[in-house]
Short mmCIF file of C-alpha atoms in Angstrom, two decimals:
data_model
loop_
_atom_site.label_atom_id
_atom_site.label_comp_id
_atom_site.label_asym_id
_atom_site.label_seq_id
_atom_site.Cartn_x
_atom_site.Cartn_y
_atom_site.Cartn_z
CA UNK A 216 163.63 76.72 -35.47
CA UNK A 217 159.85 78.14 -33.91
CA UNK A 218 157.31 77.08 -36.22
CA UNK A 219 155.98 73.65 -34.97
CA UNK A 220 155.98 74.81 -31.49
CA UNK A 221 153.83 78.22 -32.71
CA UNK A 222 152.00 76.14 -34.54
CA UNK A 223 151.36 73.87 -31.77
CA UNK A 224 150.90 76.52 -29.98
CA UNK A 225 147.74 78.29 -32.13
CA UNK A 226 146.37 74.99 -32.86
CA UNK A 227 145.67 73.92 -28.85
CA UNK A 228 144.05 78.46 -29.04
CA UNK A 229 142.01 76.99 -31.57
CA UNK A 230 141.18 73.40 -30.43
CA UNK A 231 140.25 74.37 -26.99
CA UNK A 232 138.00 77.62 -28.17
CA UNK A 233 140.25 80.59 -26.99
CA UNK A 234 140.19 82.39 -29.86
CA UNK A 235 136.44 83.08 -29.79
CA UNK A 236 135.84 86.51 -29.89
CA UNK A 237 131.76 86.83 -30.41
CA UNK A 238 129.43 85.43 -28.90
CA UNK A 239 127.48 82.72 -30.88
CA UNK A 240 124.33 83.20 -32.58
CA UNK A 241 120.93 83.44 -30.55
CA UNK A 242 118.60 80.80 -30.73
CA UNK A 243 115.38 82.46 -30.02
CA UNK A 244 113.62 85.06 -30.69
CA UNK A 245 111.65 88.55 -28.38
CA UNK A 246 110.95 87.06 -25.14
CA UNK A 247 107.07 87.69 -24.05
CA UNK A 248 106.48 87.68 -20.64
CA UNK A 249 103.22 86.39 -18.76
CA UNK A 250 102.36 87.75 -14.60
CA UNK A 251 102.67 85.48 -12.17
CA UNK A 252 102.85 86.48 -8.80
CA UNK A 253 105.17 87.45 -6.30
CA UNK A 254 108.27 86.44 -6.44
CA UNK A 255 108.38 83.26 -7.94
CA UNK A 256 111.40 81.10 -7.53
CA UNK A 257 110.55 78.15 -8.88
CA UNK A 258 108.55 76.69 -12.13
CA UNK A 259 108.22 73.43 -13.72
CA UNK A 260 105.96 71.58 -16.61
CA UNK A 261 103.39 68.92 -17.84
CA UNK A 262 100.55 69.24 -19.19
CA UNK A 263 98.27 69.37 -16.52
CA UNK A 264 94.74 69.62 -18.43
CA UNK A 265 95.68 67.01 -20.94
CA UNK A 266 95.34 68.71 -24.20
CA UNK A 267 98.43 67.96 -25.52
CA UNK A 268 100.19 71.27 -25.33
CA UNK A 269 102.65 71.66 -22.37
CA UNK A 270 101.73 74.13 -19.31
CA UNK A 271 103.66 75.46 -16.89
CA UNK A 272 103.04 75.99 -13.10
CA UNK A 273 104.92 78.60 -10.81
CA UNK A 274 105.69 78.89 -6.83
CA UNK A 275 105.34 82.63 -6.10
CA UNK A 276 107.01 82.29 -2.40
CA UNK A 277 105.56 86.06 -1.67
CA UNK A 278 102.17 86.01 -2.39
CA UNK A 279 101.38 82.26 -1.47
CA UNK A 280 100.15 80.94 -4.14
CA UNK A 281 100.81 79.17 -7.60
CA UNK A 282 100.32 79.79 -11.30
CA UNK A 283 98.86 77.30 -13.67
CA UNK A 284 99.74 78.97 -16.34
CA UNK A 285 97.71 76.42 -19.94
CA UNK A 286 100.03 77.03 -23.06
CA UNK A 287 98.21 76.50 -26.53
CA UNK A 288 99.72 75.18 -29.36
CA UNK A 289 101.33 78.72 -30.39
CA UNK A 290 103.41 79.10 -27.43
CA UNK A 291 101.65 81.25 -25.85
CA UNK A 292 100.18 81.40 -21.96
CA UNK A 293 96.58 82.82 -22.32
CA UNK A 294 95.10 81.03 -19.49
CA UNK A 295 95.87 80.89 -15.86
CA UNK A 296 94.92 79.20 -12.78
CA UNK A 297 95.55 80.27 -9.11
CA UNK A 298 96.09 78.22 -6.26
CA UNK A 299 96.12 79.11 -2.48
CA UNK A 300 99.11 77.75 -0.89
CA UNK A 301 100.23 77.75 2.59
CA UNK A 302 103.74 80.18 3.68
CA UNK A 303 106.61 80.43 1.49
CA UNK A 304 106.21 78.18 -1.17
CA UNK A 305 109.38 77.44 -2.84
CA UNK A 306 109.94 74.55 -4.77
CA UNK A 307 107.44 71.99 -6.90
CA UNK A 308 107.32 68.61 -8.38
CA UNK A 309 105.42 67.31 -11.23
CA UNK A 310 104.06 63.74 -11.20
CA UNK A 311 101.44 61.50 -10.96
CA UNK A 312 101.28 60.74 -7.32
CA UNK A 313 97.97 59.18 -7.12
CA UNK A 314 98.12 57.27 -10.42
CA UNK A 315 95.12 58.32 -12.14
CA UNK A 316 97.11 59.41 -15.06
CA UNK A 317 96.39 63.35 -14.82
CA UNK A 318 99.48 65.34 -12.84
CA UNK A 319 99.38 66.44 -9.96
CA UNK A 320 101.40 69.09 -7.79
CA UNK A 321 103.78 68.90 -4.51
CA UNK A 322 104.98 71.94 -3.07
CA UNK A 323 107.59 72.47 -0.49
CA UNK A 324 106.49 75.59 1.81
CA UNK A 325 109.67 76.96 3.25
CA UNK A 326 107.74 79.22 5.75
CA UNK A 327 105.71 76.87 7.27
CA UNK A 328 108.17 73.58 7.04
CA UNK A 329 105.96 71.13 5.61
CA UNK A 330 104.61 69.54 1.77
CA UNK A 331 101.49 70.04 0.19
CA UNK A 332 100.34 68.09 -2.47
CA UNK A 333 97.66 69.53 -5.24
CA UNK A 334 95.48 66.35 -6.54
CA UNK A 335 95.01 67.09 -10.24
CA UNK A 336 91.09 66.11 -9.91
CA UNK A 337 89.90 67.11 -13.80
CA UNK A 338 90.84 69.97 -16.30
CA UNK A 339 91.86 73.00 -14.06
CA UNK A 340 90.35 71.64 -11.01
CA UNK A 341 92.91 70.47 -7.97
CA UNK A 342 92.91 69.98 -4.55
CA UNK A 343 94.55 70.19 -1.67
CA UNK A 344 95.79 65.98 -0.99
CA UNK A 345 98.17 64.70 2.02
CA UNK A 346 100.01 68.07 3.89
CA UNK A 347 103.14 66.11 5.76
CA UNK A 348 105.69 68.22 8.14
CA UNK A 349 109.52 68.24 7.33
CA UNK A 350 112.56 69.33 8.80
CA UNK A 351 112.92 73.17 9.32
CA UNK A 352 113.21 75.08 6.19
CA UNK A 353 112.48 72.46 3.83
CA UNK A 354 113.99 74.47 0.47
CA UNK A 355 114.01 71.73 -2.55
CA UNK A 356 113.00 68.28 -3.98
CA UNK A 357 113.33 65.85 -6.29
CA UNK A 358 110.95 62.65 -6.94
CA UNK A 359 111.83 59.00 -8.19
CA UNK A 360 110.35 55.74 -6.92
CA UNK A 361 113.41 55.14 -4.43
CA UNK A 362 112.20 51.64 -2.74
CA UNK A 363 110.89 49.58 -5.88
CA UNK A 364 107.32 49.86 -5.17
CA UNK A 365 106.75 51.90 -8.57
CA UNK A 366 104.94 54.23 -6.81
CA UNK A 367 106.89 58.35 -6.98
CA UNK A 368 108.69 58.62 -3.31
CA UNK A 369 110.13 62.21 -2.80
CA UNK A 370 113.70 63.48 -1.23
CA UNK A 371 113.57 66.65 0.53
CA UNK A 372 116.53 68.79 1.51
CA UNK A 373 116.31 71.95 3.77
CA UNK A 374 118.60 74.66 5.11
CA UNK A 375 119.42 73.19 8.24
CA UNK A 376 121.73 70.56 6.88
CA UNK A 377 118.54 67.34 6.59
CA UNK A 378 117.84 65.11 3.91
CA UNK A 379 114.37 63.52 4.40
CA UNK A 380 112.53 60.73 2.18
CA UNK A 381 108.71 60.90 2.01
CA UNK A 382 107.70 56.85 0.90
CA UNK A 383 104.34 57.88 -1.54
CA UNK A 384 101.89 55.04 -1.47
CA UNK A 385 100.30 55.37 -5.00
CA UNK A 386 97.54 57.17 -3.62
CA UNK A 387 98.64 60.28 -2.79
CA UNK A 388 99.69 60.00 0.56
CA UNK A 389 102.91 60.35 1.89
CA UNK A 390 105.42 58.83 5.13
CA UNK A 391 108.84 59.77 6.58
CA UNK A 392 111.30 57.13 5.80
CA UNK A 393 115.13 57.97 6.44
CA UNK A 394 116.21 61.64 7.28
CA UNK A 395 120.32 61.75 6.52
CA UNK A 396 122.85 64.58 6.96
CA UNK A 397 123.75 66.13 3.99
CA UNK A 398 126.18 68.98 4.78
CA UNK A 399 126.07 72.64 5.40
CA UNK A 400 122.72 74.35 4.54
CA UNK A 401 121.87 71.81 1.38
CA UNK A 402 119.96 74.27 -1.06
CA UNK A 403 119.78 71.99 -4.62
CA UNK A 404 119.73 67.58 -5.26
CA UNK A 405 118.28 65.42 -8.50
CA UNK A 406 118.22 62.35 -8.61
CA UNK A 407 119.44 59.45 -10.98
CA UNK A 408 121.94 56.33 -11.66
CA UNK A 409 124.70 58.29 -10.45
CA UNK A 410 127.01 55.03 -9.48
CA UNK A 411 126.10 52.62 -12.64
CA UNK A 412 124.24 50.04 -10.69
CA UNK A 413 120.29 49.94 -11.17
CA UNK A 414 119.51 51.43 -8.12
CA UNK A 415 118.31 55.11 -7.48
CA UNK A 416 121.12 57.72 -6.22
CA UNK A 417 120.72 61.45 -5.05
CA UNK A 418 123.62 64.11 -5.80
CA UNK A 419 123.18 67.18 -3.40
CA UNK A 420 124.55 70.77 -3.68
CA UNK A 421 125.60 72.27 -0.22
CA UNK A 422 126.35 75.93 -0.50
CA UNK A 423 127.24 76.41 3.95
CA UNK A 424 130.75 77.06 4.82
CA UNK A 425 132.95 74.60 5.41
CA UNK A 426 131.05 72.51 2.72
CA UNK A 427 130.33 74.35 -1.03
CA UNK A 428 130.49 70.50 -2.42
CA UNK A 429 128.22 68.05 -3.84
CA UNK A 430 127.36 65.28 -1.85
CA UNK A 431 126.52 62.05 -3.70
CA UNK A 432 124.09 59.58 -1.63
CA UNK A 433 123.51 56.34 -3.24
CA UNK A 434 120.14 54.35 -3.17
CA UNK A 435 120.13 50.67 -2.00
CA UNK A 436 116.86 49.52 -3.94
CA UNK A 437 114.75 49.25 -0.96
CA UNK A 438 113.57 53.08 0.41
CA UNK A 439 116.82 54.10 2.54
CA UNK A 440 120.69 55.85 1.00
CA UNK A 441 124.10 55.54 2.33
CA UNK A 442 125.73 58.44 2.07
CA UNK A 443 128.48 58.29 -0.71
CA UNK A 444 131.74 60.46 -2.99
CA UNK A 445 131.93 64.10 -2.11
CA UNK A 446 133.80 66.88 -4.45
CA UNK A 447 134.77 69.97 -3.57
CA UNK A 448 133.33 72.71 -6.11
CA UNK A 449 133.36 76.29 -6.64
CA UNK A 450 131.50 78.30 -3.47
CA UNK A 451 127.63 78.57 -2.78
CA UNK A 452 126.63 75.23 -5.43
CA UNK A 453 122.70 76.79 -6.00
CA UNK A 454 121.61 74.04 -8.07
CA UNK A 455 122.61 70.38 -9.87
CA UNK A 456 121.81 69.49 -13.36
CA UNK A 457 122.18 66.39 -14.73
CA UNK A 458 122.79 65.35 -18.58
CA UNK A 459 125.71 64.42 -20.97
CA UNK A 460 128.13 66.55 -21.98
CA UNK A 461 130.27 64.04 -23.37
CA UNK A 462 128.69 61.77 -24.98
CA UNK A 463 129.73 58.84 -23.39
CA UNK A 464 126.35 57.95 -22.59
CA UNK A 465 127.32 58.75 -18.53
CA UNK A 466 125.10 61.26 -16.70
CA UNK A 467 127.61 64.50 -15.93
CA UNK A 468 126.59 66.64 -12.78
CA UNK A 469 126.42 70.76 -13.59
CA UNK A 470 126.78 72.47 -10.77
CA UNK A 471 125.99 76.64 -10.35
CA UNK A 472 128.12 78.29 -8.08
CA UNK A 473 126.22 81.41 -7.27
CA UNK A 474 128.82 83.22 -5.14
CA UNK A 475 131.61 83.21 -7.76
CA UNK A 476 129.28 82.85 -10.04
CA UNK A 477 131.24 79.71 -11.90
CA UNK A 478 129.89 76.70 -13.47
CA UNK A 479 131.22 73.17 -12.21
CA UNK A 480 131.49 70.33 -14.22
CA UNK A 481 131.09 66.59 -13.27
CA UNK A 482 132.51 64.19 -15.62
CA UNK A 483 131.25 59.97 -14.82
CA UNK A 484 133.34 57.68 -15.16
CA UNK A 485 132.97 53.67 -15.87
CA UNK A 486 133.45 53.68 -12.41
CA UNK A 487 130.79 55.76 -11.48
CA UNK A 488 133.41 58.17 -9.90
CA UNK A 489 133.80 61.51 -11.02
CA UNK A 490 136.20 63.93 -12.33
CA UNK A 491 135.98 68.06 -12.50
CA UNK A 492 136.77 69.28 -16.10
CA UNK A 493 138.18 73.21 -15.38
CA UNK A 494 135.38 75.48 -13.22
CA UNK A 495 134.06 78.39 -16.16
CA UNK A 496 132.48 81.35 -15.18
CA UNK A 497 128.87 82.72 -16.08
CA UNK A 498 127.72 85.93 -15.52
CA UNK A 499 126.72 87.87 -11.64
CA UNK A 500 124.62 85.77 -9.53
CA UNK A 501 123.95 82.42 -11.20
CA UNK A 502 121.53 80.56 -10.08
CA UNK A 503 119.90 78.18 -12.86
CA UNK A 504 120.61 76.15 -15.94
CA UNK A 505 119.13 73.63 -18.58
CA UNK A 506 121.14 71.97 -21.54
CA UNK A 507 120.11 71.53 -24.82
CA UNK A 508 121.79 70.89 -28.53
CA UNK A 509 120.34 74.26 -29.68
CA UNK A 510 122.90 74.93 -32.58
CA UNK A 511 122.93 71.08 -33.78
CA UNK A 512 126.06 70.35 -33.70
CA UNK A 513 125.15 66.48 -31.30
CA UNK A 514 126.90 68.13 -28.15
CA UNK A 515 124.58 69.77 -25.71
CA UNK A 516 124.71 73.89 -24.78
CA UNK A 517 123.66 75.61 -21.87
CA UNK A 518 122.04 78.24 -20.74
CA UNK A 519 122.08 79.42 -17.30
CA UNK A 520 119.66 81.85 -15.57
CA UNK A 521 122.02 84.86 -13.42
CA UNK A 522 119.80 86.68 -11.01
CA UNK A 523 122.20 89.72 -10.30
CA UNK A 524 123.44 90.81 -13.49
CA UNK A 525 119.71 90.36 -14.55
CA UNK A 526 120.27 88.40 -17.55
CA UNK A 527 120.34 84.60 -19.04
CA UNK A 528 124.04 83.30 -20.82
CA UNK A 529 123.36 80.75 -23.99
CA UNK A 530 127.40 78.95 -23.92
CA UNK A 531 127.58 76.53 -27.03
CA UNK A 532 129.36 73.81 -26.23
CA UNK A 533 133.47 72.77 -27.67
CA UNK A 534 134.70 70.00 -28.79
CA UNK A 535 135.60 68.95 -25.84
CA UNK A 536 134.04 68.61 -22.87
CA UNK A 537 133.38 72.38 -21.38
CA UNK A 538 131.96 75.56 -23.07
CA UNK A 539 132.68 78.52 -25.26
CA UNK A 540 133.45 82.08 -24.01
CA UNK A 541 132.28 84.75 -24.23
CA UNK A 542 128.42 83.50 -24.14
CA UNK A 543 125.02 85.58 -25.67
CA UNK A 544 123.88 87.15 -22.90
CA UNK A 545 119.28 88.26 -22.94
CA UNK A 546 117.57 90.61 -20.81
CA UNK A 547 113.77 88.28 -19.48
CA UNK A 548 113.32 90.61 -16.35
CA UNK A 549 114.45 91.68 -13.45
CA UNK A 550 116.37 88.33 -11.21
CA UNK A 551 115.87 85.25 -13.53
CA UNK A 552 115.68 83.01 -10.93
CA UNK A 553 114.37 79.65 -12.61
CA UNK A 554 114.45 78.27 -15.78
CA UNK A 555 113.00 75.23 -17.83
CA UNK A 556 113.21 74.40 -21.06
CA UNK A 557 110.47 72.94 -23.26
CA UNK A 558 108.76 72.79 -26.99
CA UNK A 559 106.02 74.79 -26.26
CA UNK A 560 104.47 75.62 -29.41
CA UNK A 561 104.96 72.19 -30.87
CA UNK A 562 107.46 72.92 -33.95
CA UNK A 563 109.91 70.00 -33.60
CA UNK A 564 112.41 73.28 -31.33
CA UNK A 565 113.33 73.94 -28.27
CA UNK A 566 112.24 76.87 -26.13
CA UNK A 567 112.81 78.54 -22.51
CA UNK A 568 110.37 80.06 -19.71
CA UNK A 569 111.82 82.11 -17.20
CA UNK A 570 110.83 83.25 -13.43
CA UNK A 571 112.29 86.87 -13.29
CA UNK A 572 111.84 86.37 -9.31
CA UNK A 573 111.39 90.39 -8.50
CA UNK A 574 109.57 91.12 -11.65
CA UNK A 575 105.72 89.23 -10.72
CA UNK A 576 106.38 87.80 -14.26
CA UNK A 577 107.67 84.74 -16.80
CA UNK A 578 109.25 85.40 -19.69
CA UNK A 579 108.91 82.75 -22.42
CA UNK A 580 111.46 82.44 -25.34
CA UNK A 581 110.75 80.77 -28.47
CA UNK A 582 113.45 78.92 -30.10
CA UNK A 583 113.99 80.29 -33.59
#
């Protein structure tokens, strides 16, 4: 008489992935380290020298420099150029700000409350362009055409509870636009079409008390935003990722929560609202995440950088929204702080690069 209930219980375990006791197979080769400056905190990828191969730019917060590592099509980065910045470079944006078909850089300078633009002149030469004051202690930024003039704009969050819009003119210059209050101690921001209209919106992660939430700003299409929905999540969210995790062609949101070692998944609805799935665990001190289908099952897996555990975690997606445990944990260096994904060796497989904050290095892991 108990057999149907037992079978239902077992099916539930299998369906939720709870019976998995082994980590997934490793999709990466052994990490290869490359030296950068002190306290690498953020990293972007682009083909800066227009040779058809992806390069990397790393913000070195304590060195007051940017390391640009030029890639080869075998996935190696043998050549480096160093750019001197202002105090405390914290965040990078790679875009063609002056519309000359070369990727430029904008760097958030936390130590002097400013944003500095570096214009890509030719090949491996950048010169300092516009420098503009931000709000106090800028921390992260996102880019997009917020006012519909076909020029790239920027949104900057500062740890003293400020959101600032900088409107680009297509010549590498920016004007200060609207300001807003996103919540307590914002530390992450992304841009996207989150409420199902045609205008670019913003999502901001606030990691201060009493916030610990994700707040949306709905774009109006004229460079201004109105305060939108707010969702509670895990403690001290540090970063956000937008991706379609349940294959419904709508942008979901993944929040990395540094204090209680968890990640929060918010699933988009047709009405432009979000439903929070159950939080799931990570290793100690998760700070950054990327998503890709590494195992080829048409569902997005994730790799999380865990600064306190000195490792990265590879988590495979389940059939329903969520991720299987236990993860595969890999050592990449001391205090991995930020992670990017690209096909560095042009073999059709996705690779990753990890900035190691306490080791003055990045680690490149080529996909198998």
